PDB file of N, CA and C in Angstrom:
ATOM      1  N   MET A 919     131.979-139.451 -96.938  1.00  0.00           N
ATOM      2  CA  MET A 919     132.219-137.937 -97.301  1.00  0.00           C
ATOM      3  C   MET A 919     131.817-137.110 -96.320  1.00  0.00           C
ATOM      4  N   ASP A 920     131.214-137.712 -95.227  1.00  0.00           N
ATOM      5  CA  ASP A 920     131.342-136.943 -93.789  1.00  0.00           C
ATOM      6  C   ASP A 920     132.680-136.259 -93.407  1.00  0.00           C
ATOM      7  N   TYR A 921     133.548-136.956 -93.514  1.00  0.00           N
ATOM      8  CA  TYR A 921     134.753-137.018 -92.985  1.00  0.00           C
ATOM      9  C   TYR A 921     135.498-135.945 -94.170  1.00  0.00           C
ATOM     10  N   VAL A 922     134.867-135.277 -94.885  1.00  0.00           N
ATOM     11  CA  VAL A 922     135.347-134.286 -95.270  1.00  0.00           C
ATOM     12  C   VAL A 922     134.924-132.707 -95.147  1.00  0.00           C
ATOM     13  N   SER A 923     132.986-133.076 -95.314  1.00  0.00           N
ATOM     14  CA  SER A 923     132.395-131.606 -94.557  1.00  0.00           C
ATOM     15  C   SER A 923     132.926-131.085 -93.122  1.00  0.00           C
ATOM     16  N   ALA A 924     133.045-132.733 -92.017  1.00  0.00           N
ATOM     17  CA  ALA A 924     133.677-132.465 -91.259  1.00  0.00           C
ATOM     18  C   ALA A 924     135.353-131.581 -90.756  1.00  0.00           C
ATOM     19  N   LEU A 925     136.333-131.865 -91.933  1.00  0.00           N
ATOM     20  CA  LEU A 925     137.046-131.496 -91.727  1.00  0.00           C
ATOM     21  C   LEU A 925     137.479-130.500 -92.521  1.00  0.00           C
ATOM     22  N   VAL A 926     136.321-129.599 -93.148  1.00  0.00           N
ATOM     23  CA  VAL A 926     136.521-128.184 -94.441  1.00  0.00           C
ATOM     24  C   VAL A 926     136.901-127.306 -93.236  1.00  0.00           C
ATOM     25  N   PRO A 927     135.691-126.920 -92.556  1.00  0.00           N
ATOM     26  CA  PRO A 927     135.349-125.569 -91.534  1.00  0.00           C
ATOM     27  C   PRO A 927     136.745-125.139 -90.665  1.00  0.00           C
ATOM     28  N   PRO A 928     137.369-126.718 -90.206  1.00  0.00           N
ATOM     29  CA  PRO A 928     138.933-126.570 -88.722  1.00  0.00           C
ATOM     30  C   PRO A 928     139.874-125.803 -90.193  1.00  0.00           C
ATOM     31  N   VAL A 929     140.114-126.488 -91.378  1.00  0.00           N
ATOM     32  CA  VAL A 929     141.110-126.174 -92.267  1.00  0.00           C
ATOM     33  C   VAL A 929     140.802-124.721 -92.466  1.00  0.00           C
ATOM     34  N   VAL A 930     139.541-124.206 -93.086  1.00  0.00           N
ATOM     35  CA  VAL A 930     139.282-122.974 -93.646  1.00  0.00           C
ATOM     36  C   VAL A 930     139.466-121.964 -92.331  1.00  0.00           C
ATOM     37  N   MET A 931     139.553-122.319 -91.323  1.00  0.00           N
ATOM     38  CA  MET A 931     139.800-121.203 -90.434  1.00  0.00           C
ATOM     39  C   MET A 931     141.237-120.871 -89.561  1.00  0.00           C
ATOM     40  N   ALA A 932     142.336-122.318 -90.051  1.00  0.00           N
ATOM     41  CA  ALA A 932     143.782-122.489 -89.737  1.00  0.00           C
ATOM     42  C   ALA A 932     144.274-121.691 -90.650  1.00  0.00           C
ATOM     43  N   VAL A 933     144.197-121.646 -92.250  1.00  0.00           N
ATOM     44  CA  VAL A 933     144.310-121.000 -92.998  1.00  0.00           C
ATOM     45  C   VAL A 933     144.069-119.431 -93.254  1.00  0.00           C
ATOM     46  N   PHE A 934     143.099-119.355 -92.838  1.00  0.00           N
ATOM     47  CA  PHE A 934     142.267-117.417 -92.630  1.00  0.00           C
ATOM     48  C   PHE A 934     143.443-117.266 -91.413  1.00  0.00           C
ATOM     49  N   PHE A 935     143.383-118.187 -90.667  1.00  0.00           N
ATOM     50  CA  PHE A 935     144.065-117.415 -88.849  1.00  0.00           C
ATOM     51  C   PHE A 935     145.790-117.207 -88.979  1.00  0.00           C
ATOM     52  N   ILE A 936     146.182-118.195 -89.840  1.00  0.00           N
ATOM     53  CA  ILE A 936     147.887-117.776 -89.968  1.00  0.00           C
ATOM     54  C   ILE A 936     147.910-116.903 -91.118  1.00  0.00           C
ATOM     55  N   GLY A 937     146.666-116.370 -92.462  1.00  0.00           N
ATOM     56  CA  GLY A 937     146.856-115.109 -93.324  1.00  0.00           C
ATOM     57  C   GLY A 937     146.854-113.999 -91.767  1.00  0.00           C
ATOM     58  N   LEU A 938     145.899-113.835 -91.035  1.00  0.00           N
ATOM     59  CA  LEU A 938     145.953-113.016 -90.288  1.00  0.00           C
ATOM     60  C   LEU A 938     147.503-113.111 -89.679  1.00  0.00           C
ATOM     61  N   VAL A 939     147.848-114.031 -88.719  1.00  0.00           N
ATOM     62  CA  VAL A 939     149.066-113.952 -88.492  1.00  0.00           C
ATOM     63  C   VAL A 939     150.334-113.276 -89.131  1.00  0.00           C
ATOM     64  N   VAL A 940     150.099-113.457 -90.793  1.00  0.00           N
ATOM     65  CA  VAL A 940     151.264-113.303 -91.365  1.00  0.00           C
ATOM     66  C   VAL A 940     151.463-111.756 -91.615  1.00  0.00           C
ATOM     67  N   THR A 941     149.827-111.310 -91.645  1.00  0.00           N
ATOM     68  CA  THR A 941     149.268-109.844 -92.101  1.00  0.00           C
ATOM     69  C   THR A 941     149.817-108.883 -91.364  1.00  0.00           C
ATOM     70  N   ILE A 942     149.590-109.378 -89.784  1.00  0.00           N
ATOM     71  CA  ILE A 942     150.064-108.715 -88.638  1.00  0.00           C
ATOM     72  C   ILE A 942     151.898-108.473 -88.686  1.00  0.00           C
ATOM     73  N   VAL A 943     152.421-109.580 -88.788  1.00  0.00           N
ATOM     74  CA  VAL A 943     154.060-109.577 -88.853  1.00  0.00           C
ATOM     75  C   VAL A 943     154.131-108.853 -89.303  1.00  0.00           C
ATOM     76  N   LYS A 944     153.746-109.018 -90.610  1.00  0.00           N
ATOM     77  CA  LYS A 944     154.499-107.870 -92.396  1.00  0.00           C
ATOM     78  C   LYS A 944     154.093-106.222 -91.863  1.00  0.00           C
ATOM     79  N   SER A 945     153.067-106.005 -90.990  1.00  0.00           N
ATOM     80  CA  SER A 945     152.431-104.932 -90.933  1.00  0.00           C
ATOM     81  C   SER A 945     153.427-104.087 -89.775  1.00  0.00           C
ATOM     82  N   GLN A 946     154.038-104.588 -88.560  1.00  0.00           N
ATOM     83  CA  GLN A 946     154.431-104.356 -87.649  1.00  0.00           C
ATOM     84  C   GLN A 946     156.130-103.824 -88.731  1.00  0.00           C
ATOM     85  N   GLY A 947     156.486-102.097 -87.401  1.00  0.00           N
ATOM     86  CA  GLY A 947     157.890-101.408 -87.954  1.00  0.00           C
ATOM     87  C   GLY A 947     157.236-100.653 -89.307  1.00  0.00           C
ATOM     88  N   GLY A 948     158.306-100.768 -90.328  1.00  0.00           N
ATOM     89  CA  GLY A 948     158.509 -99.956 -91.137  1.00  0.00           C
ATOM     90  C   GLY A 948     157.937 -98.227 -90.761  1.00  0.00           C
ATOM     91  N   PRO A 949     157.186 -97.772 -92.391  1.00  0.00           N
ATOM     92  CA  PRO A 949     157.137 -96.321 -92.022  1.00  0.00           C
ATOM     93  C   PRO A 949     156.314 -95.840 -91.296  1.00  0.00           C
ATOM     94  N   ASN A 950     155.366 -96.981 -91.106  1.00  0.00           N
ATOM     95  CA  ASN A 950     154.139 -95.784 -90.375  1.00  0.00           C
ATOM     96  C   ASN A 950     154.203 -96.243 -88.897  1.00  0.00           C
ATOM     97  N   LYS A 951     155.142 -97.368 -88.328  1.00  0.00           N
ATOM     98  CA  LYS A 951     155.399 -97.258 -87.134  1.00  0.00           C
ATOM     99  C   LYS A 951     155.439 -96.549 -86.245  1.00  0.00           C
ATOM    100  N   ALA A 952     156.103 -95.261 -86.246  1.00  0.00           N
ATOM    101  CA  ALA A 952     156.319 -93.860 -85.182  1.00  0.00           C
ATOM    102  C   ALA A 952     154.327 -93.680 -85.182  1.00  0.00           C
ATOM    103  N   LYS A 953     153.792 -93.451 -86.211  1.00  0.00           N
ATOM    104  CA  LYS A 953     152.395 -93.088 -86.186  1.00  0.00           C
ATOM    105  C   LYS A 953     151.573 -93.880 -85.920  1.00  0.00           C
ATOM    106  N   GLU A 954     151.725 -95.388 -85.811  1.00  0.00           N
ATOM    107  CA  GLU A 954     150.845 -96.326 -85.013  1.00  0.00           C
ATOM    108  C   GLU A 954     151.171 -96.324 -83.539  1.00  0.00           C
ATOM    109  N   ASP A 955     152.586 -96.457 -83.339  1.00  0.00           N
ATOM    110  CA  ASP A 955     152.604 -96.115 -81.861  1.00  0.00           C
ATOM    111  C   ASP A 955     152.319 -94.661 -81.017  1.00  0.00           C
ATOM    112  N   ALA A 956     152.544 -93.696 -81.669  1.00  0.00           N
ATOM    113  CA  ALA A 956     151.507 -92.165 -81.239  1.00  0.00           C
ATOM    114  C   ALA A 956     149.759 -92.583 -80.817  1.00  0.00           C
ATOM    115  N   ALA A 957     149.781 -93.174 -82.141  1.00  0.00           N
ATOM    116  CA  ALA A 957     147.877 -92.895 -81.735  1.00  0.00           C
ATOM    117  C   ALA A 957     147.760 -94.205 -80.890  1.00  0.00           C
ATOM    118  N   VAL A 958     148.600 -95.331 -80.392  1.00  0.00           N
ATOM    119  CA  VAL A 958     148.035 -95.872 -79.180  1.00  0.00           C
ATOM    120  C   VAL A 958     148.226 -95.546 -78.139  1.00  0.00           C
ATOM    121  N   ASP A 959     149.744 -94.507 -77.466  1.00  0.00           N
ATOM    122  CA  ASP A 959     149.714 -93.512 -76.512  1.00  0.00           C
ATOM    123  C   ASP A 959     148.862 -92.590 -76.451  1.00  0.00           C
ATOM    124  N   LEU A 960     147.892 -91.893 -77.674  1.00  0.00           N
ATOM    125  CA  LEU A 960     147.581 -91.273 -77.342  1.00  0.00           C
ATOM    126  C   LEU A 960     145.855 -91.698 -76.412  1.00  0.00           C
ATOM    127  N   ALA A 961     145.566 -93.128 -77.612  1.00  0.00           N
ATOM    128  CA  ALA A 961     144.433 -93.548 -77.002  1.00  0.00           C
ATOM    129  C   ALA A 961     144.718 -94.114 -75.303  1.00  0.00           C
ATOM    130  N   PHE A 962     145.892 -94.775 -75.509  1.00  0.00           N
ATOM    131  CA  PHE A 962     146.077 -95.083 -73.869  1.00  0.00           C
ATOM    132  C   PHE A 962     145.908 -93.885 -72.745  1.00  0.00           C
ATOM    133  N   GLY A 963     146.501 -92.554 -73.127  1.00  0.00           N
ATOM    134  CA  GLY A 963     146.545 -91.292 -72.480  1.00  0.00           C
ATOM    135  C   GLY A 963     144.899 -91.081 -72.022  1.00  0.00           C
ATOM    136  N   ARG A 964     144.117 -90.900 -73.032  1.00  0.00           N
ATOM    137  CA  ARG A 964     142.308 -91.178 -73.250  1.00  0.00           C
ATOM    138  C   ARG A 964     142.526 -91.386 -72.296  1.00  0.00           C
ATOM    139  N   ALA A 965     142.212 -92.576 -72.237  1.00  0.00           N
ATOM    140  CA  ALA A 965     141.629 -94.057 -71.118  1.00  0.00           C
ATOM    141  C   ALA A 965     142.251 -93.901 -69.770  1.00  0.00           C
ATOM    142  N   GLY A 966     143.299 -93.332 -69.746  1.00  0.00           N
ATOM    143  CA  GLY A 966     143.614 -93.086 -68.234  1.00  0.00           C
ATOM    144  C   GLY A 966     143.434 -91.734 -67.737  1.00  0.00           C
ATOM    145  N   SER A 967     142.916 -90.759 -68.460  1.00  0.00           N
ATOM    146  CA  SER A 967     142.519 -89.613 -68.186  1.00  0.00           C
ATOM    147  C   SER A 967     140.858 -89.537 -67.694  1.00  0.00           C
ATOM    148  N   VAL A 968     140.673 -90.800 -68.157  1.00  0.00           N
ATOM    149  CA  VAL A 968     138.580 -90.657 -68.111  1.00  0.00           C
ATOM    150  C   VAL A 968     138.831 -91.488 -66.689  1.00  0.00           C
ATOM    151  N   GLN A 969     139.656 -92.556 -67.068  1.00  0.00           N
ATOM    152  CA  GLN A 969     139.534 -93.332 -65.660  1.00  0.00           C
ATOM    153  C   GLN A 969     139.730 -92.403 -64.601  1.00  0.00           C
ATOM    154  N   GLN A 970     140.255 -91.318 -64.379  1.00  0.00           N
ATOM    155  CA  GLN A 970     141.008 -90.755 -63.122  1.00  0.00           C
ATOM    156  C   GLN A 970     139.950 -89.609 -63.199  1.00  0.00           C
ATOM    157  N   SER A 971     139.167 -89.042 -64.100  1.00  0.00           N
ATOM    158  CA  SER A 971     138.265 -88.296 -64.127  1.00  0.00           C
ATOM    159  C   SER A 971     137.090 -88.940 -63.414  1.00  0.00           C
ATOM    160  N   THR A 972     137.126 -90.788 -63.609  1.00  0.00           N
ATOM    161  CA  THR A 972     135.805 -90.984 -63.442  1.00  0.00           C
ATOM    162  C   THR A 972     136.307 -91.747 -61.896  1.00  0.00           C
ATOM    163  N   SER A 973     137.091 -91.758 -61.645  1.00  0.00           N
ATOM    164  CA  SER A 973     137.761 -91.758 -59.778  1.00  0.00           C
ATOM    165  C   SER A 973     137.600 -90.809 -59.527  1.00  0.00           C
ATOM    166  N   ASN A 974     137.992 -89.726 -59.860  1.00  0.00           N
ATOM    167  CA  ASN A 974     137.802 -88.485 -59.023  1.00  0.00           C
ATOM    168  C   ASN A 974     136.250 -88.208 -59.108  1.00  0.00           C
ATOM    169  N   ASN A 975     135.446 -88.241 -59.580  1.00  0.00           N
ATOM    170  CA  ASN A 975     133.821 -88.140 -59.054  1.00  0.00           C
ATOM    171  C   ASN A 975     133.331 -89.043 -57.925  1.00  0.00           C
ATOM    172  N   ASP A 976     133.711 -90.150 -58.192  1.00  0.00           N
ATOM    173  CA  ASP A 976     132.788 -91.371 -57.106  1.00  0.00           C
ATOM    174  C   ASP A 976     133.596 -90.540 -55.546  1.00  0.00           C
ATOM    175  N   ASP A 977     134.547 -90.005 -55.634  1.00  0.00           N
ATOM    176  CA  ASP A 977     134.901 -89.811 -53.591  1.00  0.00           C
ATOM    177  C   ASP A 977     134.154 -88.053 -53.508  1.00  0.00           C
TER     178      ASP A 977
END
């Protein structure tokens, strides 16, 4: 029965990983795609402006 206890954790992790991948793939696109893309663009813009202001302060 040691083999069962050795195989259960990897199998459970594999099932959850497959579920995660399926969820990510299903959530791509759809009606919220533009809103999600805008949020990501905003986050990248903020990160870029913070990085630029930090590099300007180092001069």
